[in-house]
Amino acid sequence: MLARIFYAAVLAVSATMVACAPRPPNSLPNCAAAPANCNCPSGTTLQSYTTFALIGAAAKDLKAITGSFFEISWLGLTPESTSGLDDKAGATRTLTVPTNFGNYTFVEKLVSYKEDSDGSFTLFFEQANGPIPYRNATGSFSGYWDTLSVKYAGAHESFIYFSNYLCTTGVVDGMFSPLRDAEDECLQYGFLLDFNGFHEFATKNAESILQSRGQLTGHSTPPVSFQT
């Protein structure tokens, strides 16, 4: 529940960012092949978030918690509906996230899933519905592409890695203060889209689950995050 509230807060601040921005595009960009080079629609900008950590548990044990596209309780979320087969390309999940500015419903599509016998896996999914206009503001969520990866790093260690690229309206500067757009002098509010904070929360939650099962027996390091 706490993670669900955190996730809702991430979306809530983003929904209040922009007072004067172009209208949302008519469709999502097709950037699954190369998210880092995505040409975002007019009125949105490409932003990226990355978090990684060393977890003191076997990759197979970490995968048992994090390796499902449908079962995401470790994130504090539960899909209201799913389609297709879990961890099979083409599967979808629908999440409705309540915020102070209304509910946002996201459909996410699994693009690819790869796994190894040592417990390593990489899961890649994308936003499949939209663009989704902001509530009480002009702008949109106009595509995001997420990677979750767990890699074997020894008998009692594994790496976890989150990568998120998204096309959204607004200024991301990490500050809770108004910014002046020099071009049109339109007042824009640049709140931090704290996806990294959510990733770090999820990493710590996975560690807590592992510890409760007696599986956190190796060396762990705190999550490290950065954004561009």
Tab-separated table of N, CA, C and O in Angstrom, residues 62-176:
chain	number	residue	atom	x	y	z
A	62	LEU	N	15.996	-13.814	-6.170
A	62	LEU	CA	15.511	-12.477	-6.522
A	62	LEU	C	14.515	-12.544	-7.675
A	62	LEU	O	13.505	-11.827	-7.682
A	63	LYS	N	14.785	-13.416	-8.626
A	63	LYS	CA	13.867	-13.582	-9.749
A	63	LYS	C	12.505	-14.078	-9.283
A	63	LYS	O	11.464	-13.673	-9.834
A	64	ALA	N	12.470	-14.936	-8.278
A	64	ALA	CA	11.200	-15.458	-7.780
A	64	ALA	C	10.297	-14.348	-7.264
A	64	ALA	O	9.071	-14.490	-7.261
A	65	ILE	N	10.893	-13.241	-6.869
A	65	ILE	CA	10.126	-12.099	-6.362
A	65	ILE	C	9.824	-11.093	-7.463
A	65	ILE	O	8.705	-10.564	-7.541
A	66	THR	N	10.788	-10.846	-8.330
A	66	THR	CA	10.702	-9.731	-9.278
A	66	THR	C	10.473	-10.142	-10.729
A	66	THR	O	10.247	-9.273	-11.579
A	67	GLY	N	10.515	-11.439	-11.025
A	67	GLY	CA	10.574	-11.877	-12.413
A	67	GLY	C	9.258	-12.103	-13.107
A	67	GLY	O	9.240	-12.692	-14.192
A	68	SER	N	8.153	-11.644	-12.549
A	68	SER	CA	6.851	-11.819	-13.185
A	68	SER	C	6.320	-10.485	-13.681
A	68	SER	O	6.374	-9.476	-12.965
A	69	PHE	N	5.766	-10.468	-14.878
A	69	PHE	CA	5.150	-9.264	-15.430
A	69	PHE	C	3.781	-9.018	-14.815
A	69	PHE	O	3.337	-7.876	-14.714
A	70	PHE	N	3.110	-10.081	-14.390
A	70	PHE	CA	1.769	-9.956	-13.826
A	70	PHE	C	1.776	-9.791	-12.308
A	70	PHE	O	0.982	-9.028	-11.763
A	71	GLU	N	2.640	-10.522	-11.612
A	71	GLU	CA	2.673	-10.489	-10.148
A	71	GLU	C	3.689	-9.442	-9.701
A	71	GLU	O	4.896	-9.679	-9.682
A	72	ILE	N	3.190	-8.262	-9.343
A	72	ILE	CA	4.081	-7.143	-9.024
A	72	ILE	C	3.774	-6.577	-7.636
A	72	ILE	O	3.927	-5.371	-7.396
A	73	SER	N	3.389	-7.444	-6.719
A	73	SER	CA	3.099	-6.984	-5.360
A	73	SER	C	4.343	-6.406	-4.689
A	73	SER	O	4.235	-5.557	-3.799
A	74	TRP	N	5.534	-6.859	-5.101
A	74	TRP	CA	6.768	-6.307	-4.527
A	74	TRP	C	6.929	-4.830	-4.874
A	74	TRP	O	7.662	-4.113	-4.189
A	75	LEU	N	6.217	-4.370	-5.917
A	75	LEU	CA	6.187	-2.955	-6.256
A	75	LEU	C	5.081	-2.217	-5.516
A	75	LEU	O	4.948	-0.995	-5.643
A	76	GLY	N	4.270	-2.968	-4.769
A	76	GLY	CA	3.125	-2.369	-4.106
A	76	GLY	C	1.963	-2.126	-5.042
A	76	GLY	O	1.080	-1.323	-4.750
A	77	LEU	N	1.930	-2.823	-6.179
A	77	LEU	CA	0.900	-2.631	-7.192
A	77	LEU	C	0.252	-3.959	-7.557
A	77	LEU	O	0.888	-5.012	-7.468
A	78	THR	N	-0.999	-3.891	-7.996
A	78	THR	CA	-1.716	-5.064	-8.464
A	78	THR	C	-2.465	-4.704	-9.739
A	78	THR	O	-3.301	-3.798	-9.721
A	79	PRO	N	-2.188	-5.361	-10.859
A	79	PRO	CA	-2.933	-5.062	-12.087
A	79	PRO	C	-4.418	-5.349	-11.894
A	79	PRO	O	-4.792	-6.342	-11.282
A	80	GLU	N	-5.260	-4.474	-12.425
A	80	GLU	CA	-6.698	-4.737	-12.344
A	80	GLU	C	-7.151	-5.706	-13.426
A	80	GLU	O	-8.200	-6.333	-13.313
A	81	SER	N	-6.310	-5.834	-14.473
A	81	SER	CA	-6.587	-6.840	-15.499
A	81	SER	C	-5.301	-7.151	-16.236
A	81	SER	O	-4.360	-6.348	-16.254
A	82	THR	N	-5.253	-8.328	-16.844
A	82	THR	CA	-4.114	-8.748	-17.647
A	82	THR	C	-4.623	-9.461	-18.890
A	82	THR	O	-5.772	-9.909	-18.942
A	83	SER	N	-3.761	-9.570	-19.884
A	83	SER	CA	-4.098	-10.354	-21.068
A	83	SER	C	-2.848	-11.072	-21.537
A	83	SER	O	-1.724	-10.632	-21.288
A	84	GLY	N	-3.043	-12.194	-22.228
A	84	GLY	CA	-1.920	-12.978	-22.698
A	84	GLY	C	-1.340	-13.849	-21.603
A	84	GLY	O	-1.969	-14.073	-20.557
A	85	LEU	N	-0.124	-14.330	-21.813
A	85	LEU	CA	0.552	-15.212	-20.870
A	85	LEU	C	1.643	-14.450	-20.142
A	85	LEU	O	2.378	-13.663	-20.747
A	86	ASP	N	1.762	-14.689	-18.845
A	86	ASP	CA	2.765	-14.010	-18.049
A	86	ASP	C	4.166	-14.257	-18.618
A	86	ASP	O	4.517	-15.395	-18.969
A	87	ASP	N	4.926	-13.183	-18.713
A	87	ASP	CA	6.315	-13.223	-19.177
A	87	ASP	C	6.458	-13.654	-20.634
A	87	ASP	O	7.537	-14.076	-21.059
A	88	LYS	N	5.389	-13.527	-21.391
A	88	LYS	CA	5.437	-13.793	-22.824
A	88	LYS	C	5.200	-12.490	-23.583
A	88	LYS	O	4.292	-11.729	-23.249
A	89	ALA	N	6.018	-12.236	-24.598
A	89	ALA	CA	5.889	-11.012	-25.381
A	89	ALA	C	4.454	-10.835	-25.865
A	89	ALA	O	3.824	-11.792	-26.319
A	90	GLY	N	3.945	-9.623	-25.749
A	90	GLY	CA	2.586	-9.317	-26.150
A	90	GLY	C	1.611	-9.272	-24.994
A	90	GLY	O	0.497	-8.761	-25.143
A	91	ALA	N	2.001	-9.814	-23.831
A	91	ALA	CA	1.143	-9.750	-22.652
A	91	ALA	C	0.936	-8.298	-22.235
A	91	ALA	O	1.809	-7.456	-22.440
A	92	THR	N	-0.219	-8.002	-21.657
A	92	THR	CA	-0.487	-6.648	-21.183
A	92	THR	C	-0.995	-6.690	-19.744
A	92	THR	O	-1.530	-7.691	-19.282
A	93	ARG	N	-0.810	-5.584	-19.054
A	93	ARG	CA	-1.388	-5.398	-17.725
A	93	ARG	C	-1.947	-3.977	-17.651
A	93	ARG	O	-1.394	-3.045	-18.243
A	94	THR	N	-3.048	-3.832	-16.940
A	94	THR	CA	-3.702	-2.540	-16.794
A	94	THR	C	-3.646	-2.112	-15.341
A	94	THR	O	-4.055	-2.866	-14.446
A	95	LEU	N	-3.124	-0.912	-15.110
A	95	LEU	CA	-2.995	-0.364	-13.770
A	95	LEU	C	-3.741	0.965	-13.699
A	95	LEU	O	-3.534	1.835	-14.548
A	96	THR	N	-4.617	1.111	-12.724
A	96	THR	CA	-5.257	2.393	-12.469
A	96	THR	C	-4.696	2.965	-11.183
A	96	THR	O	-4.786	2.338	-10.126
A	97	VAL	N	-4.091	4.135	-11.301
A	97	VAL	CA	-3.402	4.751	-10.173
A	97	VAL	C	-4.159	5.995	-9.734
A	97	VAL	O	-4.279	6.955	-10.501
A	98	PRO	N	-4.698	6.024	-8.520
A	98	PRO	CA	-5.403	7.207	-8.032
A	98	PRO	C	-4.425	8.286	-7.580
A	98	PRO	O	-3.402	7.997	-6.964
A	99	THR	N	-4.713	9.528	-7.910
A	99	THR	CA	-3.915	10.662	-7.451
A	99	THR	C	-4.863	11.758	-6.984
A	99	THR	O	-6.079	11.659	-7.130
A	100	ASN	N	-4.304	12.816	-6.438
A	100	ASN	CA	-5.115	13.959	-6.016
A	100	ASN	C	-5.728	14.697	-7.201
A	100	ASN	O	-6.568	15.577	-7.013
A	101	PHE	N	-5.312	14.329	-8.410
A	101	PHE	CA	-5.786	15.012	-9.606
A	101	PHE	C	-6.565	14.067	-10.522
A	101	PHE	O	-6.650	14.273	-11.712
A	102	GLY	N	-7.110	13.009	-9.925
A	102	GLY	CA	-7.880	12.049	-10.695
A	102	GLY	C	-7.127	10.749	-10.891
A	102	GLY	O	-5.963	10.615	-10.500
A	103	ASN	N	-7.794	9.779	-11.506
A	103	ASN	CA	-7.194	8.473	-11.747
A	103	ASN	C	-6.515	8.436	-13.113
A	103	ASN	O	-7.062	8.955	-14.093
A	104	TYR	N	-5.365	7.802	-13.138
A	104	TYR	CA	-4.658	7.571	-14.392
A	104	TYR	C	-4.620	6.072	-14.650
A	104	TYR	O	-4.161	5.306	-13.802
A	105	THR	N	-5.107	5.651	-15.809
A	105	THR	CA	-5.097	4.240	-16.171
A	105	THR	C	-4.058	4.009	-17.257
A	105	THR	O	-4.116	4.615	-18.330
A	106	PHE	N	-3.104	3.144	-16.950
A	106	PHE	CA	-2.034	2.818	-17.879
A	106	PHE	C	-2.152	1.368	-18.309
A	106	PHE	O	-2.349	0.486	-17.475
A	107	VAL	N	-2.029	1.145	-19.606
A	107	VAL	CA	-1.892	-0.209	-20.137
A	107	VAL	C	-0.433	-0.386	-20.529
A	107	VAL	O	0.112	0.422	-21.297
A	108	GLU	N	0.191	-1.426	-19.992
A	108	GLU	CA	1.596	-1.692	-20.276
A	108	GLU	C	1.730	-3.005	-21.033
A	108	GLU	O	1.085	-3.998	-20.673
A	109	LYS	N	2.531	-3.002	-22.074
A	109	LYS	CA	2.710	-4.173	-22.940
A	109	LYS	C	4.127	-4.713	-22.807
A	109	LYS	O	5.096	-3.964	-22.897
A	110	LEU	N	4.222	-6.016	-22.584
A	110	LEU	CA	5.528	-6.669	-22.507
A	110	LEU	C	6.085	-6.836	-23.918
A	110	LEU	O	5.494	-7.522	-24.756
A	111	VAL	N	7.218	-6.214	-24.174
A	111	VAL	CA	7.843	-6.282	-25.496
A	111	VAL	C	8.739	-7.509	-25.608
A	111	VAL	O	8.734	-8.210	-26.618
A	112	SER	N	9.504	-7.780	-24.546
A	112	SER	CA	10.402	-8.941	-24.586
A	112	SER	C	10.710	-9.415	-23.170
A	112	SER	O	10.644	-8.643	-22.212
A	113	TYR	N	11.048	-10.698	-23.078
A	113	TYR	CA	11.447	-11.297	-21.803
A	113	TYR	C	12.502	-12.363	-22.099
A	113	TYR	O	12.253	-13.289	-22.875
A	114	LYS	N	13.662	-12.201	-21.484
A	114	LYS	CA	14.744	-13.162	-21.684
A	114	LYS	C	15.237	-13.644	-20.325
A	114	LYS	O	15.360	-12.862	-19.387
A	115	GLU	N	15.532	-14.929	-20.218
A	115	GLU	CA	16.011	-15.476	-18.955
A	115	GLU	C	17.111	-16.504	-19.195
A	115	GLU	O	17.200	-17.098	-20.268
A	116	ASP	N	17.950	-16.677	-18.167
A	116	ASP	CA	19.035	-17.645	-18.208
A	116	ASP	C	18.866	-18.644	-17.075
A	116	ASP	O	18.144	-18.411	-16.107
A	117	SER	N	19.551	-19.767	-17.188
A	117	SER	CA	19.417	-20.833	-16.199
A	117	SER	C	19.956	-20.439	-14.826
A	117	SER	O	19.598	-21.046	-13.813
A	118	ASP	N	20.819	-19.406	-14.764
A	118	ASP	CA	21.378	-19.000	-13.479
A	118	ASP	C	20.468	-18.042	-12.708
A	118	ASP	O	20.822	-17.555	-11.637
A	119	GLY	N	19.286	-17.756	-13.252
A	119	GLY	CA	18.341	-16.862	-12.602
A	119	GLY	C	18.319	-15.459	-13.172
A	119	GLY	O	17.443	-14.657	-12.824
A	120	SER	N	19.267	-15.147	-14.038
A	120	SER	CA	19.276	-13.830	-14.670
A	120	SER	C	18.079	-13.684	-15.612
A	120	SER	O	17.643	-14.652	-16.237
A	121	PHE	N	17.552	-12.465	-15.712
A	121	PHE	CA	16.467	-12.209	-16.664
A	121	PHE	C	16.439	-10.726	-17.005
A	121	PHE	O	16.951	-9.878	-16.263
A	122	THR	N	15.845	-10.408	-18.136
A	122	THR	CA	15.604	-9.025	-18.542
A	122	THR	C	14.186	-8.925	-19.067
A	122	THR	O	13.788	-9.666	-19.967
A	123	LEU	N	13.442	-7.992	-18.505
A	123	LEU	CA	12.038	-7.767	-18.841
A	123	LEU	C	11.916	-6.346	-19.381
A	123	LEU	O	12.373	-5.398	-18.755
A	124	PHE	N	11.311	-6.197	-20.558
A	124	PHE	CA	11.196	-4.891	-21.211
A	124	PHE	C	9.745	-4.656	-21.606
A	124	PHE	O	9.136	-5.484	-22.286
A	125	PHE	N	9.172	-3.538	-21.144
A	125	PHE	CA	7.774	-3.255	-21.470
A	125	PHE	C	7.607	-1.786	-21.822
A	125	PHE	O	8.498	-0.957	-21.606
A	126	GLU	N	6.443	-1.451	-22.381
A	126	GLU	CA	6.185	-0.088	-22.832
A	126	GLU	C	4.750	0.324	-22.533
A	126	GLU	O	3.870	-0.519	-22.337
A	127	GLN	N	4.539	1.629	-22.489
A	127	GLN	CA	3.185	2.175	-22.399
A	127	GLN	C	2.452	1.847	-23.688
A	127	GLN	O	2.970	2.068	-24.776
A	128	ALA	N	1.229	1.306	-23.549
A	128	ALA	CA	0.497	0.860	-24.734
A	128	ALA	C	-0.760	1.669	-25.001
A	128	ALA	O	-1.391	1.497	-26.041
A	129	ASN	N	-1.161	2.520	-24.079
A	129	ASN	CA	-2.331	3.377	-24.304
A	129	ASN	C	-1.927	4.838	-24.183
A	129	ASN	O	-0.989	5.194	-23.492
A	130	GLY	N	-2.644	5.674	-24.881
A	130	GLY	CA	-2.340	7.088	-24.776
A	130	GLY	C	-2.216	7.752	-26.122
A	130	GLY	O	-2.496	7.147	-27.151
A	131	PRO	N	-1.771	9.007	-26.108
A	131	PRO	CA	-1.253	9.741	-24.958
A	131	PRO	C	-2.300	9.928	-23.853
A	131	PRO	O	-3.494	9.939	-24.125
A	132	ILE	N	-1.827	10.075	-22.625
A	132	ILE	CA	-2.704	10.278	-21.485
A	132	ILE	C	-2.542	11.720	-21.026
A	132	ILE	O	-1.499	12.096	-20.497
A	133	PRO	N	-3.591	12.545	-21.218
A	133	PRO	CA	-3.490	13.959	-20.826
A	133	PRO	C	-3.362	14.106	-19.314
A	133	PRO	O	-3.894	13.311	-18.543
A	134	TYR	N	-2.634	15.148	-18.894
A	134	TYR	CA	-2.579	15.474	-17.477
A	134	TYR	C	-3.949	15.945	-16.996
A	134	TYR	O	-4.733	16.493	-17.766
A	135	ARG	N	-4.202	15.756	-15.719
A	135	ARG	CA	-5.398	16.299	-15.083
A	135	ARG	C	-5.118	17.747	-14.686
A	135	ARG	O	-4.069	18.041	-14.123
A	136	ASN	N	-6.065	18.629	-14.968
A	136	ASN	CA	-5.980	20.023	-14.531
A	136	ASN	C	-4.743	20.743	-15.045
A	136	ASN	O	-4.260	21.682	-14.419
A	137	ALA	N	-4.209	20.285	-16.149
A	137	ALA	CA	-3.051	20.946	-16.748
A	137	ALA	C	-2.957	20.509	-18.198
A	137	ALA	O	-3.585	19.537	-18.601
A	138	THR	N	-2.179	21.232	-18.989
A	138	THR	CA	-1.980	20.878	-20.389
A	138	THR	C	-0.679	20.109	-20.527
A	138	THR	O	0.365	20.557	-20.080
A	139	GLY	N	-0.757	18.954	-21.135
A	139	GLY	CA	0.419	18.115	-21.296
A	139	GLY	C	0.002	16.661	-21.255
A	139	GLY	O	-1.188	16.332	-21.148
A	140	SER	N	0.959	15.752	-21.337
A	140	SER	CA	0.601	14.345	-21.425
A	140	SER	C	1.760	13.424	-21.083
A	140	SER	O	2.927	13.811	-21.135
A	141	PHE	N	1.387	12.196	-20.711
A	141	PHE	CA	2.305	11.062	-20.721
A	141	PHE	C	2.222	10.488	-22.131
A	141	PHE	O	1.210	9.912	-22.514
A	142	SER	N	3.274	10.640	-22.910
A	142	SER	CA	3.214	10.288	-24.337
A	142	SER	C	4.178	9.183	-24.709
A	142	SER	O	4.766	9.179	-25.784
A	143	GLY	N	4.317	8.204	-23.825
A	143	GLY	CA	5.131	7.032	-24.091
A	143	GLY	C	6.207	6.828	-23.054
A	143	GLY	O	6.885	7.776	-22.664
A	144	TYR	N	6.329	5.592	-22.571
A	144	TYR	CA	7.473	5.235	-21.730
A	144	TYR	C	7.884	3.807	-22.020
A	144	TYR	O	7.076	2.975	-22.443
A	145	TRP	N	9.187	3.534	-21.800
A	145	TRP	CA	9.790	2.247	-22.118
A	145	TRP	C	10.675	1.844	-20.951
A	145	TRP	O	11.638	2.548	-20.623
A	146	ASP	N	10.355	0.739	-20.315
A	146	ASP	CA	11.012	0.338	-19.062
A	146	ASP	C	11.726	-0.998	-19.196
A	146	ASP	O	11.197	-1.941	-19.798
A	147	THR	N	12.904	-1.057	-18.608
A	147	THR	CA	13.665	-2.300	-18.517
A	147	THR	C	13.882	-2.645	-17.053
A	147	THR	O	14.290	-1.784	-16.258
A	148	LEU	N	13.615	-3.881	-16.692
A	148	LEU	CA	13.979	-4.423	-15.382
A	148	LEU	C	14.868	-5.629	-15.638
A	148	LEU	O	14.497	-6.539	-16.381
A	149	SER	N	16.056	-5.627	-15.039
A	149	SER	CA	17.005	-6.705	-15.282
A	149	SER	C	17.626	-7.174	-13.978
A	149	SER	O	17.957	-6.365	-13.105
A	150	VAL	N	17.758	-8.484	-13.831
A	150	VAL	CA	18.483	-9.098	-12.719
A	150	VAL	C	19.599	-9.944	-13.322
A	150	VAL	O	19.364	-10.725	-14.245
A	151	LYS	N	20.818	-9.780	-12.811
A	151	LYS	CA	21.971	-10.496	-13.339
A	151	LYS	C	22.687	-11.260	-12.233
A	151	LYS	O	22.908	-10.729	-11.138
A	152	TYR	N	23.051	-12.485	-12.529
A	152	TYR	CA	23.829	-13.320	-11.615
A	152	TYR	C	25.181	-12.675	-11.344
A	152	TYR	O	25.885	-12.259	-12.260
A	153	ALA	N	25.562	-12.578	-10.067
A	153	ALA	CA	26.853	-11.981	-9.708
A	153	ALA	C	27.604	-12.836	-8.706
A	153	ALA	O	28.540	-12.361	-8.063
A	154	GLY	N	27.208	-14.086	-8.578
A	154	GLY	CA	27.834	-14.985	-7.611
A	154	GLY	C	26.777	-15.826	-6.908
A	154	GLY	O	25.576	-15.612	-7.080
A	155	ALA	N	27.227	-16.772	-6.119
A	155	ALA	CA	26.288	-17.686	-5.467
A	155	ALA	C	25.301	-16.974	-4.554
A	155	ALA	O	24.149	-17.412	-4.394
A	156	HIS	N	25.732	-15.846	-3.956
A	156	HIS	CA	24.872	-15.140	-3.011
A	156	HIS	C	24.745	-13.653	-3.326
A	156	HIS	O	24.400	-12.870	-2.448
A	157	GLU	N	25.000	-13.291	-4.573
A	157	GLU	CA	24.834	-11.897	-4.998
A	157	GLU	C	24.214	-11.823	-6.388
A	157	GLU	O	24.418	-12.709	-7.220
A	158	SER	N	23.511	-10.748	-6.615
A	158	SER	CA	22.957	-10.475	-7.941
A	158	SER	C	22.772	-8.972	-8.101
A	158	SER	O	22.628	-8.236	-7.120
A	159	PHE	N	22.816	-8.519	-9.347
A	159	PHE	CA	22.582	-7.116	-9.654
A	159	PHE	C	21.132	-6.926	-10.086
A	159	PHE	O	20.572	-7.756	-10.804
A	160	ILE	N	20.523	-5.813	-9.651
A	160	ILE	CA	19.215	-5.430	-10.155
A	160	ILE	C	19.359	-4.075	-10.823
A	160	ILE	O	20.095	-3.200	-10.341
A	161	TYR	N	18.686	-3.919	-11.961
A	161	TYR	CA	18.868	-2.727	-12.795
A	161	TYR	C	17.521	-2.285	-13.333
A	161	TYR	O	16.745	-3.094	-13.864
A	162	PHE	N	17.195	-1.001	-13.152
A	162	PHE	CA	15.996	-0.387	-13.720
A	162	PHE	C	16.426	0.687	-14.709
A	162	PHE	O	17.308	1.493	-14.416
A	163	SER	N	15.788	0.726	-15.856
A	163	SER	CA	16.004	1.797	-16.820
A	163	SER	C	14.656	2.246	-17.354
A	163	SER	O	13.826	1.426	-17.747
A	164	ASN	N	14.419	3.565	-17.335
A	164	ASN	CA	13.139	4.107	-17.760
A	164	ASN	C	13.374	5.290	-18.685
A	164	ASN	O	14.077	6.236	-18.318
A	165	TYR	N	12.816	5.223	-19.900
A	165	TYR	CA	12.792	6.352	-20.822
A	165	TYR	C	11.343	6.757	-21.030
A	165	TYR	O	10.467	5.890	-21.156
A	166	LEU	N	11.084	8.062	-21.062
A	166	LEU	CA	9.701	8.485	-21.256
A	166	LEU	C	9.636	9.825	-21.969
A	166	LEU	O	10.562	10.641	-21.889
A	167	CYS	N	8.530	10.020	-22.681
A	167	CYS	CA	8.218	11.282	-23.341
A	167	CYS	C	7.095	11.951	-22.550
A	167	CYS	O	5.976	11.443	-22.527
A	168	THR	N	7.409	13.051	-21.891
A	168	THR	CA	6.413	13.755	-21.108
A	168	THR	C	6.532	15.254	-21.324
A	168	THR	O	7.556	15.752	-21.785
A	169	THR	N	5.469	15.950	-20.967
A	169	THR	CA	5.470	17.401	-21.031
A	169	THR	C	5.990	17.955	-19.722
A	169	THR	O	5.662	17.452	-18.658
A	170	GLY	N	6.818	18.966	-19.801
A	170	GLY	CA	7.243	19.629	-18.581
A	170	GLY	C	8.737	19.678	-18.421
A	170	GLY	O	9.486	19.026	-19.145
A	171	VAL	N	9.154	20.426	-17.454
A	171	VAL	CA	10.561	20.603	-17.138
A	171	VAL	C	10.912	19.724	-15.961
A	171	VAL	O	10.234	19.735	-14.946
A	172	VAL	N	11.955	18.931	-16.092
A	172	VAL	CA	12.411	18.089	-14.991
A	172	VAL	C	13.730	18.651	-14.487
A	172	VAL	O	14.735	18.589	-15.158
A	173	ASP	N	13.689	19.245	-13.299
A	173	ASP	CA	14.904	19.836	-12.762
A	173	ASP	C	15.153	19.454	-11.314
A	173	ASP	O	16.152	19.847	-10.724
A	174	GLY	N	14.252	18.692	-10.735
A	174	GLY	CA	14.439	18.267	-9.356
A	174	GLY	C	14.108	19.332	-8.335
A	174	GLY	O	14.330	19.143	-7.145
A	175	MET	N	13.563	20.467	-8.778
A	175	MET	CA	13.263	21.567	-7.869
A	175	MET	C	11.760	21.746	-7.733
A	175	MET	O	11.011	21.591	-8.683
A	176	PHE	N	11.301	22.097	-6.535
A	176	PHE	CA	9.892	22.382	-6.310
A	176	PHE	C	9.671	23.891	-6.362
A	176	PHE	O	9.193	24.520	-5.437
